[in-house]
Coordinates of C-alpha atoms and ligand atoms in Angstrom, one line a residue:
M1 CA 25.1 -6.0 -2.3
T2 CA 22.3 -7.5 -0.2
A3 CA 18.9 -5.9 0.4
K4 CA 19.9 -5.4 4.0
E5 CA 23.1 -3.6 3.0
L6 CA 21.1 -1.4 0.6
R7 CA 18.5 -0.4 3.3
I8 CA 21.3 0.5 5.7
M9 CA 23.3 2.4 3.1
Y10 CA 20.3 4.5 2.0
V11 CA 19.1 5.4 5.5
N12 CA 22.6 6.2 6.7
F13 CA 23.3 8.4 3.8
F14 CA 20.3 10.5 4.7
K15 CA 20.9 10.3 8.4
E16 CA 24.3 11.8 7.8
R17 CA 22.6 14.6 6.0
G18 CA 20.4 15.6 9.0
H19 CA 17.4 13.2 8.4
K20 CA 15.8 11.2 11.2
E21 CA 14.8 7.6 10.5
I22 CA 11.2 6.7 11.1
A23 CA 9.6 3.2 11.1
S24 CA 7.7 1.6 8.2
A25 CA 4.0 2.1 8.7
S26 CA 1.3 -0.6 8.2
L27 CA 0.3 -1.7 4.7
L28 CA -3.2 -0.8 5.6
P29 CA -3.6 3.0 5.8
E30 CA -5.0 4.5 9.0
N31 CA -7.8 6.9 8.6
D32 CA -7.7 7.0 4.8
P33 CA -10.8 5.6 3.2
T34 CA -9.7 6.7 -0.3
V35 CA -7.1 4.0 -1.0
L36 CA -6.8 0.3 0.0
F37 CA -3.1 0.0 0.7
T38 CA -0.2 2.1 1.6
M39 CA 1.3 2.8 -1.8
A40 CA 4.2 5.1 -1.2
G41 CA 6.4 6.2 1.7
M42 CA 4.7 9.6 1.7
H43 CA 1.3 8.2 2.3
P44 CA 1.6 7.8 6.1
L45 CA 3.2 11.3 6.2
V46 CA 0.2 13.2 4.5
P47 CA -0.8 15.2 7.6
Y48 CA 2.8 16.4 8.0
L49 CA 3.1 17.3 4.3
L50 CA 0.0 19.4 4.8
G51 CA 1.6 21.4 7.6
E52 CA 1.2 19.5 10.9
K53 CA 4.5 19.5 12.7
H54 CA 6.3 16.1 12.7
P55 CA 7.8 15.3 16.1
E56 CA 11.0 14.0 14.4
G57 CA 11.6 17.3 12.6
K58 CA 11.7 18.5 9.0
R59 CA 14.0 15.9 7.4
L60 CA 12.9 12.2 7.5
T61 CA 14.0 9.0 5.9
D62 CA 12.7 5.4 6.0
V63 CA 12.0 2.1 4.3
Q64 CA 8.3 1.6 3.7
K65 CA 6.5 -1.6 2.6
C66 CA 4.1 -0.7 -0.2
I67 CA 1.4 -2.4 -2.4
R68 CA 0.4 -1.1 -5.8
T69 CA -2.3 -3.2 -7.5
E70 CA -2.5 -1.2 -10.7
D71 CA 0.5 -3.1 -12.0
I72 CA -1.1 -6.5 -11.6
D73 CA -1.1 -7.3 -15.3
E74 CA 2.5 -6.4 -15.6
V75 CA 3.7 -8.8 -13.0
G76 CA 5.8 -11.5 -14.5
D77 CA 7.9 -9.1 -16.6
D78 CA 11.4 -8.1 -15.5
M79 CA 10.6 -5.3 -13.0
H80 CA 7.0 -4.7 -12.1
L81 CA 5.9 -5.8 -8.6
I82 CA 2.7 -5.5 -6.6
F83 CA 4.6 -5.5 -3.3
F84 CA 7.8 -3.6 -3.0
E85 CA 9.9 -1.8 -0.5
M86 CA 10.3 2.0 -1.0
L87 CA 13.4 3.8 0.2
G88 CA 12.5 7.4 0.8
N89 CA 13.6 10.8 2.1
W90 CA 11.4 13.8 2.9
S91 CA 11.8 17.5 3.4
L92 CA 8.8 18.9 5.3
G93 CA 9.1 22.6 4.2
D94 CA 12.9 22.4 4.6
Y95 CA 15.2 21.9 1.5
F96 CA 13.7 21.9 -2.0
K97 CA 14.8 21.1 -5.5
E98 CA 18.4 22.1 -5.4
E99 CA 19.5 20.0 -2.4
S100 CA 17.1 17.1 -3.2
I101 CA 18.5 16.5 -6.7
A102 CA 22.1 17.1 -5.6
M103 CA 21.7 14.5 -2.8
S104 CA 20.1 12.0 -5.2
Y105 CA 22.9 12.4 -7.7
E106 CA 25.5 12.0 -5.0
F107 CA 23.9 8.8 -3.7
L108 CA 23.6 7.3 -7.1
T109 CA 27.0 8.1 -8.5
E110 CA 29.1 7.9 -5.3
C111 CA 27.4 5.3 -3.0
L112 CA 26.0 3.1 -5.7
R113 CA 28.8 4.0 -8.2
I114 CA 26.4 4.2 -11.1
P115 CA 28.3 6.0 -14.0
S116 CA 26.7 9.4 -14.7
Q117 CA 26.2 8.5 -18.3
R118 CA 24.0 5.5 -17.4
L119 CA 21.5 7.9 -15.7
A120 CA 18.6 9.6 -17.5
V121 CA 15.9 11.8 -16.1
T122 CA 12.5 13.3 -17.0
V123 CA 11.2 16.6 -15.8
F124 CA 7.8 18.3 -15.9
G125 CA 7.4 19.9 -19.3
G126 CA 4.5 22.2 -18.4
D127 CA 0.9 22.4 -19.5
E128 CA -1.9 24.9 -19.3
T129 CA -2.0 24.9 -15.5
A130 CA 1.7 24.9 -14.6
P131 CA 5.0 26.0 -16.3
P132 CA 7.8 23.7 -17.3
D133 CA 10.2 22.8 -14.5
L134 CA 13.2 24.6 -15.9
E135 CA 14.7 24.8 -12.4
A136 CA 14.9 21.0 -12.1
E137 CA 16.4 20.8 -15.6
R138 CA 19.0 23.4 -14.7
I139 CA 20.0 21.6 -11.5
W140 CA 20.4 18.3 -13.4
R141 CA 22.6 20.0 -16.0
A142 CA 24.7 21.5 -13.2
Q143 CA 25.3 17.9 -11.9
G144 CA 26.8 17.1 -15.3
L145 CA 23.9 15.5 -17.1
Q146 CA 23.9 16.1 -20.9
P147 CA 20.8 17.5 -22.7
E148 CA 20.1 14.0 -24.3
Q149 CA 19.9 12.5 -20.8
I150 CA 17.1 14.9 -19.8
R151 CA 13.6 14.7 -21.3
R152 CA 10.6 16.9 -20.6
L153 CA 7.3 15.0 -20.3
G154 CA 3.7 16.2 -19.6
R155 CA 1.4 15.7 -16.7
D156 CA 1.1 12.0 -17.4
G157 CA 4.8 11.4 -16.9
N158 CA 5.9 14.0 -14.5
W159 CA 3.2 14.8 -12.0
W160 CA 2.8 12.8 -8.9
G161 CA -0.1 12.3 -6.5
P162 CA -2.2 12.6 -4.7
A163 CA -1.9 9.1 -3.2
G164 CA -5.7 8.8 -2.8
Q165 CA -8.4 11.1 -4.1
T166 CA -7.2 14.2 -2.2
G167 CA -3.9 15.4 -0.7
P168 CA -0.4 16.7 -1.6
C169 CA 0.8 16.5 -5.2
G170 CA 3.1 18.3 -7.5
P171 CA 5.6 18.1 -10.4
D172 CA 8.3 15.4 -10.2
T173 CA 11.6 14.4 -11.7
E174 CA 12.0 10.7 -12.4
I175 CA 15.4 9.1 -12.5
F176 CA 16.1 6.1 -14.8
Y177 CA 18.9 3.6 -15.2
D178 CA 19.8 3.1 -18.9
M179 CA 20.1 -0.7 -19.3
G180 CA 22.4 0.0 -22.2
T181 CA 20.2 -1.9 -24.7
P182 CA 19.3 -0.4 -28.1
G183 CA 16.2 1.9 -27.9
C184 CA 12.9 0.8 -29.5
G185 CA 12.9 3.6 -32.1
P186 CA 13.5 7.2 -32.9
D187 CA 11.1 8.3 -30.1
C188 CA 12.7 6.2 -27.4
G189 CA 14.1 8.1 -24.5
P190 CA 13.8 8.3 -20.7
G191 CA 10.3 7.5 -19.7
C192 CA 9.8 5.0 -22.6
N193 CA 8.6 1.7 -21.3
C194 CA 10.3 -0.6 -23.8
G195 CA 12.7 -1.8 -21.1
K196 CA 15.7 0.2 -22.0
Y197 CA 15.0 2.8 -19.2
V198 CA 14.2 1.4 -15.8
E199 CA 12.8 3.9 -13.3
I200 CA 14.6 3.7 -10.0
W201 CA 13.8 6.9 -8.1
N202 CA 11.3 9.7 -8.1
N203 CA 11.7 13.1 -6.5
V204 CA 8.4 14.8 -6.1
F205 CA 8.1 18.5 -5.3
L206 CA 4.9 18.5 -3.4
Q207 CA 3.7 22.1 -3.7
Y208 CA -0.1 21.6 -4.1
N209 CA -3.0 20.1 -2.3
K210 CA -5.8 18.5 -4.3
T211 CA -9.1 19.0 -2.4
A212 CA -12.3 17.0 -2.5
D213 CA -13.9 19.3 -5.1
G214 CA -11.0 18.5 -7.5
S215 CA -9.3 21.9 -7.3
F216 CA -5.6 22.5 -6.4
T217 CA -4.4 24.9 -3.7
E218 CA -0.8 26.0 -3.0
L219 CA 0.6 24.3 0.1
V220 CA 1.8 26.5 2.9
Q221 CA 5.1 24.6 2.9
K222 CA 7.0 23.3 -0.1
N223 CA 7.9 19.7 0.5
V224 CA 10.2 17.1 -1.2
D225 CA 9.0 13.5 -1.3
T226 CA 11.3 10.9 -2.9
G227 CA 10.9 7.2 -3.4
M228 CA 13.4 4.6 -4.6
G229 CA 12.4 1.1 -5.5
L230 CA 14.6 -1.3 -3.5
E231 CA 14.1 -4.3 -5.6
R232 CA 15.0 -2.5 -8.9
V233 CA 18.1 -0.9 -7.5
L234 CA 19.2 -4.2 -6.1
T235 CA 18.7 -5.8 -9.5
I236 CA 20.7 -3.2 -11.3
F237 CA 23.5 -2.9 -8.8
N238 CA 24.1 -6.6 -8.9
G239 CA 24.2 -6.6 -12.7
K240 CA 21.0 -8.6 -13.1
T241 CA 18.3 -8.0 -15.7
N242 CA 15.2 -8.9 -13.6
V243 CA 14.2 -8.8 -10.0
Y244 CA 13.7 -12.6 -9.9
E245 CA 17.4 -13.1 -10.1
T246 CA 18.0 -11.2 -6.9
E247 CA 18.4 -12.8 -3.4
L248 CA 14.9 -11.7 -2.7
F249 CA 13.2 -14.1 -5.1
L250 CA 15.8 -16.8 -5.7
P251 CA 14.9 -19.0 -2.7
V252 CA 11.2 -19.1 -3.5
M253 CA 11.9 -19.6 -7.3
T254 CA 14.3 -22.5 -6.6
R255 CA 11.9 -24.3 -4.3
L256 CA 9.0 -23.9 -6.8
E257 CA 11.2 -25.3 -9.5
E258 CA 12.0 -28.3 -7.2
F259 CA 8.3 -28.9 -6.7
L260 CA 7.6 -28.8 -10.4
S261 CA 10.4 -31.2 -11.2
Q262 CA 9.2 -33.6 -8.4
R263 CA 5.8 -33.6 -10.2
G264 CA 7.4 -33.8 -13.6
K265 CA 5.5 -30.7 -14.6
E266 CA 6.5 -27.6 -16.6
M267 CA 5.3 -24.1 -16.0
P268 CA 5.8 -21.1 -18.2
Q269 CA 8.3 -18.6 -16.8
K270 CA 5.7 -15.9 -16.5
N271 CA 3.5 -18.1 -14.3
R272 CA 6.4 -19.1 -12.1
R273 CA 7.3 -15.4 -11.6
V274 CA 3.6 -14.6 -10.8
I275 CA 3.6 -17.2 -8.0
C276 CA 6.9 -15.9 -6.6
E277 CA 5.7 -12.3 -6.6
H278 CA 2.2 -13.0 -5.3
I279 CA 3.3 -15.3 -2.5
R280 CA 5.5 -12.5 -1.1
A281 CA 2.8 -9.8 -1.5
V282 CA 0.2 -12.1 0.1
S283 CA 2.5 -13.0 3.0
F284 CA 3.0 -9.3 3.7
I285 CA -0.7 -8.5 3.6
L286 CA -1.7 -11.4 5.8
G287 CA 1.3 -10.7 8.0
D288 CA 0.2 -7.1 8.7
P289 CA -0.8 -6.7 12.3
K290 CA -4.2 -5.6 11.2
K291 CA -5.1 -9.2 10.3
I292 CA -6.9 -8.8 6.9
A293 CA -8.3 -12.2 5.7
P294 CA -9.5 -13.0 2.2
S295 CA -13.0 -11.7 1.6
N296 CA -15.2 -10.2 -1.1
T297 CA -14.6 -6.6 -0.3
E298 CA -11.8 -4.1 -0.4
Q299 CA -8.4 -5.3 0.8
G300 CA -9.7 -8.8 1.5
Y301 CA -10.8 -9.1 -2.2
I302 CA -7.4 -8.0 -3.5
L303 CA -5.9 -10.6 -1.3
R304 CA -8.3 -13.2 -2.5
R305 CA -7.6 -12.5 -6.2
L306 CA -3.8 -12.8 -5.6
I307 CA -4.2 -16.1 -3.7
R308 CA -6.7 -17.6 -6.2
R309 CA -4.5 -16.8 -9.1
M310 CA -1.7 -18.7 -7.4
I311 CA -4.0 -21.6 -6.5
R312 CA -5.1 -22.1 -10.1
L313 CA -1.5 -22.1 -11.3
L314 CA -0.4 -24.5 -8.6
R315 CA -3.3 -26.9 -9.2
Q316 CA -2.4 -27.1 -12.9
A317 CA 0.9 -28.5 -11.7
E318 CA -0.8 -30.8 -9.1
L319 CA 0.6 -28.7 -6.3
G320 CA -1.4 -28.4 -3.1
S321 CA -1.9 -26.1 -0.2
E322 CA 1.2 -27.6 1.6
H323 CA 3.3 -26.3 -1.3
L324 CA 1.7 -22.9 -1.1
C325 CA 2.4 -22.8 2.6
E326 CA 6.0 -23.9 2.2
L327 CA 6.6 -21.0 -0.2
A328 CA 5.1 -18.6 2.3
E329 CA 7.4 -20.0 5.0
I330 CA 10.4 -19.2 2.9
V331 CA 9.2 -15.5 2.6
I332 CA 8.5 -15.4 6.3
G333 CA 12.0 -16.7 7.1
Q334 CA 13.7 -14.4 4.7
Y335 CA 12.0 -11.2 5.8
G336 CA 11.6 -12.0 9.5
E337 CA 14.5 -9.9 10.6
A338 CA 13.5 -6.7 8.7
Y339 CA 9.8 -7.2 9.3
P340 CA 9.2 -9.1 12.5
E341 CA 5.4 -8.9 12.1
L342 CA 5.7 -11.8 9.5
G343 CA 7.1 -14.2 12.1
E344 CA 4.6 -13.0 14.7
N345 CA 1.7 -13.6 12.4
R346 CA 3.1 -16.8 10.9
N347 CA 0.2 -19.0 12.0
F348 CA -2.4 -16.6 10.7
I349 CA -0.7 -16.4 7.3
L350 CA -0.5 -20.2 6.9
E351 CA -4.0 -20.9 8.3
Q352 CA -5.5 -18.3 5.9
L353 CA -3.7 -19.8 2.9
Q354 CA -4.8 -23.3 3.7
K355 CA -8.4 -22.1 4.2
E356 CA -8.5 -20.2 1.0
Y357 CA -7.0 -23.1 -0.9
A358 CA -9.6 -25.5 0.4
R359 CA -12.5 -23.0 -0.2
F360 CA -11.5 -22.2 -3.7
S361 CA -10.6 -25.8 -4.7
K362 CA -14.3 -26.6 -4.1
T363 CA -15.8 -24.0 -6.3
L364 CA -12.9 -24.1 -8.7
D365 CA -13.8 -27.6 -10.0
E366 CA -17.5 -26.8 -10.3
G367 CA -16.7 -23.4 -11.9
L368 CA -14.3 -25.0 -14.4
K369 CA -17.1 -27.4 -15.4
K370 CA -19.5 -24.5 -15.8
A371 CA -16.9 -22.5 -17.8
S372 CA -16.3 -25.3 -20.2
R373 CA -20.0 -25.6 -20.8
Y374 CA -20.1 -21.9 -21.5
M375 CA -17.2 -22.2 -23.9
E376 CA -17.9 -25.6 -25.5
N377 CA -19.6 -24.2 -28.5
M378 CA -17.4 -21.2 -28.9
E379 CA -15.5 -21.0 -32.2
K380 CA -11.8 -20.0 -32.1
G381 CA -11.5 -16.3 -31.8
G382 CA -15.0 -16.1 -30.2
M383 CA -15.9 -14.0 -27.2
L384 CA -17.4 -15.1 -23.9
D385 CA -20.0 -12.6 -22.9
G386 CA -19.7 -10.3 -19.9
E387 CA -22.8 -11.8 -18.2
S388 CA -21.3 -15.4 -18.1
A389 CA -18.0 -14.0 -16.9
F390 CA -19.8 -12.2 -14.1
K391 CA -21.7 -15.4 -13.3
L392 CA -18.4 -17.3 -12.9
Y393 CA -17.2 -14.5 -10.6
D394 CA -20.4 -14.3 -8.6
T395 CA -21.2 -17.9 -8.2
Y396 CA -17.8 -19.6 -8.3
G397 CA -15.5 -16.8 -7.2
F398 CA -13.6 -16.7 -10.4
P399 CA -11.6 -13.5 -10.7
I400 CA -11.8 -12.0 -14.2
E401 CA -8.1 -12.8 -14.8
L402 CA -8.8 -16.5 -14.4
T403 CA -11.8 -16.5 -16.8
A404 CA -9.7 -14.7 -19.3
E405 CA -6.9 -17.3 -18.9
L406 CA -9.4 -20.1 -19.5
A407 CA -10.7 -18.4 -22.6
R408 CA -7.2 -17.9 -23.9
E409 CA -6.6 -21.6 -23.7
K410 CA -9.4 -22.0 -26.2
A411 CA -8.0 -19.2 -28.3
C412 CA -11.0 -17.1 -27.3
D413 CA -11.5 -13.8 -25.6
V414 CA -13.7 -12.4 -22.8
D415 CA -15.8 -9.3 -23.0
T416 CA -14.1 -7.8 -19.9
E417 CA -15.9 -4.5 -20.5
G418 CA -19.2 -6.3 -20.3
F419 CA -18.0 -8.1 -17.2
Y420 CA -17.1 -4.8 -15.5
R421 CA -20.5 -3.3 -16.6
K422 CA -22.3 -6.1 -14.8
F423 CA -19.9 -5.9 -11.9
R424 CA -20.6 -2.1 -11.5
E425 CA -24.4 -2.6 -11.8
H426 CA -24.1 -5.1 -9.0
Q427 CA -22.0 -2.8 -6.9
E428 CA -24.0 0.3 -7.6
K429 CA -26.3 -0.2 -4.6
S430 CA -23.6 -0.6 -2.0
R431 CA -21.6 2.2 -3.6
Q432 CA -24.6 4.5 -3.3
G433 CA -24.8 3.5 0.3
A434 CA -21.2 4.5 0.8
A435 CA -21.5 7.8 -1.0
G436 CA -19.2 10.3 0.6
K437 CA -16.7 7.6 1.3
F438 CA -14.2 9.2 -0.9
A439 CA -14.6 12.6 0.6
G440 CA -12.5 11.9 3.8
G441 CA -9.0 10.6 4.0
L442 CA -5.9 11.8 5.8
A443 CA -5.8 14.9 3.7
D444 CA -9.2 16.0 5.1
H445 CA -8.5 18.3 7.9
S446 CA -12.1 19.4 8.2
R447 CA -13.5 20.2 11.6
Q448 CA -15.9 17.2 11.2
T449 CA -13.0 14.8 10.6
A450 CA -11.1 16.2 13.6
R451 CA -14.2 15.7 15.8
L452 CA -14.7 12.1 14.7
H453 CA -11.1 11.5 15.3
T454 CA -11.3 12.7 18.8
A455 CA -14.5 10.6 19.3
T456 CA -12.6 7.6 18.1
H457 CA -10.1 8.1 20.9
L458 CA -12.9 8.4 23.5
L459 CA -14.5 5.3 22.1
N460 CA -11.2 3.4 22.4
G461 CA -10.8 4.6 26.0
A462 CA -14.4 3.7 26.9
L463 CA -14.1 0.2 25.3
R464 CA -11.0 -0.4 27.4
A465 CA -12.8 0.7 30.5
V466 CA -15.8 -1.6 29.8
L467 CA -14.3 -4.6 28.2
G468 CA -10.8 -4.7 29.7
E469 CA -7.4 -3.2 28.9
E470 CA -6.5 -6.2 26.7
I471 CA -8.6 -5.0 23.7
S472 CA -6.4 -3.4 21.1
Q473 CA -7.1 -1.3 18.0
R474 CA -7.0 -3.1 14.7
G475 CA -8.1 -0.4 12.4
S476 CA -9.8 3.0 12.2
N477 CA -11.5 4.6 9.2
I478 CA -13.2 8.0 9.2
T479 CA -15.5 9.5 6.6
P480 CA -17.3 12.9 7.1
Q481 CA -20.4 10.9 8.0
R482 CA -19.2 8.3 10.6
L483 CA -16.3 6.7 12.3
R484 CA -15.4 3.0 12.1
F485 CA -13.3 1.3 14.7
D486 CA -12.0 -2.3 14.7
F487 CA -10.6 -3.9 17.8
S488 CA -9.5 -7.3 19.0
F489 CA -12.2 -9.0 21.1
G490 CA -13.3 -12.6 21.1
R491 CA -17.1 -12.2 21.3
K492 CA -20.1 -10.0 20.5
V493 CA -20.3 -6.9 22.7
T494 CA -23.6 -7.0 24.5
A495 CA -26.2 -4.2 24.2
E496 CA -25.7 -3.4 27.8
E497 CA -22.0 -3.0 27.3
L498 CA -22.5 -0.8 24.3
A499 CA -24.8 1.4 26.2
R500 CA -22.2 1.8 28.9
V501 CA -19.5 2.6 26.3
E502 CA -21.8 5.3 24.7
A503 CA -22.6 6.8 28.1
I504 CA -18.8 7.1 29.0
V505 CA -18.1 8.9 25.7
N506 CA -21.1 11.2 26.1
Q507 CA -20.0 12.0 29.7
A508 CA -16.6 13.0 28.4
I509 CA -18.2 15.2 25.8
D510 CA -20.5 16.8 28.4
K511 CA -17.6 17.6 30.6
K512 CA -16.0 19.8 27.9
I513 CA -12.4 18.6 28.5
D514 CA -9.4 20.2 26.7
V515 CA -7.6 17.8 24.4
V516 CA -3.9 18.0 25.3
M517 CA -1.0 17.2 22.8
E518 CA 2.5 16.5 23.9
E519 CA 5.6 15.3 22.1
M520 CA 7.8 12.6 23.6
T521 CA 9.8 9.5 22.7
S522 CA 7.9 6.3 22.1
G523 CA 9.5 4.9 25.3
E524 CA 8.2 7.8 27.3
A525 CA 4.8 7.4 25.8
Y526 CA 4.8 3.8 26.7
A527 CA 5.8 4.5 30.2
A528 CA 3.1 7.1 30.5
G529 CA 0.5 4.4 29.6
A530 CA -0.4 5.7 26.2
V531 CA -2.0 3.2 23.7
G532 CA -1.5 3.3 20.0
V533 CA 1.0 2.0 17.5
F534 CA 4.4 1.9 19.1
T535 CA 7.2 1.8 16.6
D536 CA 10.2 -0.4 17.4
K537 CA 12.6 2.4 16.8
Y538 CA 14.2 3.3 20.0
G539 CA 13.9 7.0 20.8
E540 CA 11.6 7.9 17.9
R541 CA 9.5 11.0 18.8
V542 CA 5.8 10.7 18.7
K543 CA 2.7 12.9 19.5
V544 CA 0.5 11.8 22.4
Y545 CA -3.0 13.1 22.7
T546 CA -4.5 13.0 26.1
I547 CA -8.1 13.5 27.2
P548 CA -7.5 13.4 31.0
G549 CA -9.5 10.7 32.7
Y550 CA -10.6 9.1 29.4
S551 CA -7.8 8.5 26.9
K552 CA -4.1 8.7 26.1
E553 CA -3.0 7.7 22.6
I554 CA -0.2 8.0 20.3
C555 CA -1.5 9.7 17.1
G556 CA -0.7 12.0 14.3
G557 CA -3.9 14.1 14.6
P558 CA -5.9 16.2 13.7
H559 CA -8.1 16.6 16.7
A560 CA -10.8 18.8 18.2
R561 CA -9.4 21.2 20.9
N562 CA -12.1 20.4 23.4
T563 CA -14.4 17.4 23.8
G564 CA -17.3 19.9 24.0
E565 CA -17.0 20.4 20.3
L566 CA -18.2 16.9 19.6
G567 CA -22.0 16.7 19.9
S568 CA -23.9 13.6 21.0
F569 CA -22.2 10.3 20.3
R570 CA -24.2 7.3 19.1
I571 CA -23.1 3.7 18.2
I572 CA -25.0 2.6 15.1
K573 CA -23.6 -0.8 14.6
E574 CA -21.5 -3.5 16.3
E575 CA -20.5 -6.6 14.2
A576 CA -17.7 -9.1 13.5
S577 CA -15.0 -7.8 11.2
S578 CA -12.9 -11.0 11.0
A579 CA -12.1 -13.8 13.4
G580 CA -11.4 -12.3 16.8
V581 CA -12.0 -8.7 15.6
R582 CA -15.1 -6.6 16.2
R583 CA -16.2 -3.5 14.4
I584 CA -18.1 -0.5 15.7
K585 CA -19.6 2.2 13.6
A586 CA -20.6 5.4 15.3
V587 CA -21.7 8.9 14.5
I588 CA -21.7 12.2 16.3
E589 CA -24.8 14.3 16.0
G590 CA -25.4 18.0 16.6
Ligands
LIG1 N1 5.5 9.4 -3.9 C1 6.4 9.3 -5.0 C2 6.2 8.0 -5.7 O1 5.6 7.1 -5.2 C3 7.8 9.4 -4.5 O2 8.0 8.5 -3.4 O3 6.7 7.8 -6.8

């Protein structure tokens, strides 16, 4: 089975059961400052899980591109990936545990033809705040699973979410494929990470909302959120033991091995896998329409770390930026059909890889010299102090993983805790400046967030009126204190233009205009002149928010009811965000 066939099989299965297919969202979450990347299919759906009505109804399905950086150290083993595709289905207050588990079981045993005895599941075993999920256990038994195929685990194993700091969460049941290998000991069972049990699907029963003060409230509607890892299922279905043997990685791996043999170099398997994984993740991040470039903050820094890790490994084998770019070209070609944004942003992807390679090659050599000076007198088994590791990071751009790798080559270690202490001290100031950053997010339906959200639409409309209709939104981020809006524009916006933009927004506020919400297909929204993110899916229903005379945008909400609720609008900053993209920060006062 190919990845394409699996995507189609999954989505069709759920469409036949009353679900509507929705498009994959951007890898960079809209309006959620609490996480850097979209890390699950449910993430773009947070407002709807909290009770907003989704224009496509109560049953949804999709294939979502995701990034999870917490598994970075595991990359190179058989199954862990930073970038992956998540197949998902949702019930927004419609079906619950019974139907969800029954559908999952049917898909696994009948569509994928996995023998029932190769499945194993875990369910929430209860703790002081919530009882064991006996219902999920009963439903699995009714499907035919034997007691030894079901294991109860605590909150660590069977509680999911929220995706960021706040939002929907609840008990889950995880579904594993038993690789058929011997267990690692008497305690081995579903959920053990020795490699025998591979997690392939997670059904979450989202019943609670975690709020900014850390408390849990019952959600008005009981939701189901499931996510299946495409790469893992493809591996298992095709009888492979690791993701790198699937069609998704073989072309990149083969080309890398050709490069190595041309140079007469060897590279350990783990490093080859790291390159194949990271080149795909990096191509997708750079290929996102939001045009994130490597930098020293937030998503840009994650990107930089992944690229630099590859550069260091490639340079060891005397491979250059042309090799890095050729590997990216393979990914772009392979995924171009399912994710056209990769092809559309091909030049940006290659250009950024070349630039980062050149940039890091310069400091890499100097940094390597400095590092060997730091380490020259170290005995075997010695420890490089955190301060030196921080210096290598700060001056030469060495990610901590790289410094640790260098130390390992000398059979030494690095005081990573000391490094992070220094790192945190350094960041403390900027973090204090950004206090409150984590209080917002998609799950924040406060009045202030709604007001800033509406102000963002007015700003977008006013910018189009002053600078021209060709500007387009590149990103938006709202905290309770301010809004931030990124848009494509080739030069600095003048003070006079900013004053006009401010005046237009304040005029709309003074006029106390009602904000109108309508549902329509994306085709109709386009025809009506709405701006916003259009999905490619023909006929998908969207919400359009209109502030007559000022703005018409596709958006999930929430919004103020009337512009009069907003208070006075003030731009506090205009700056470059990346090449061709400007950033405005603004507040509403009063
Ligand atoms: N949100 C859940 C997960 O990521 C199910 O998709 O595991």
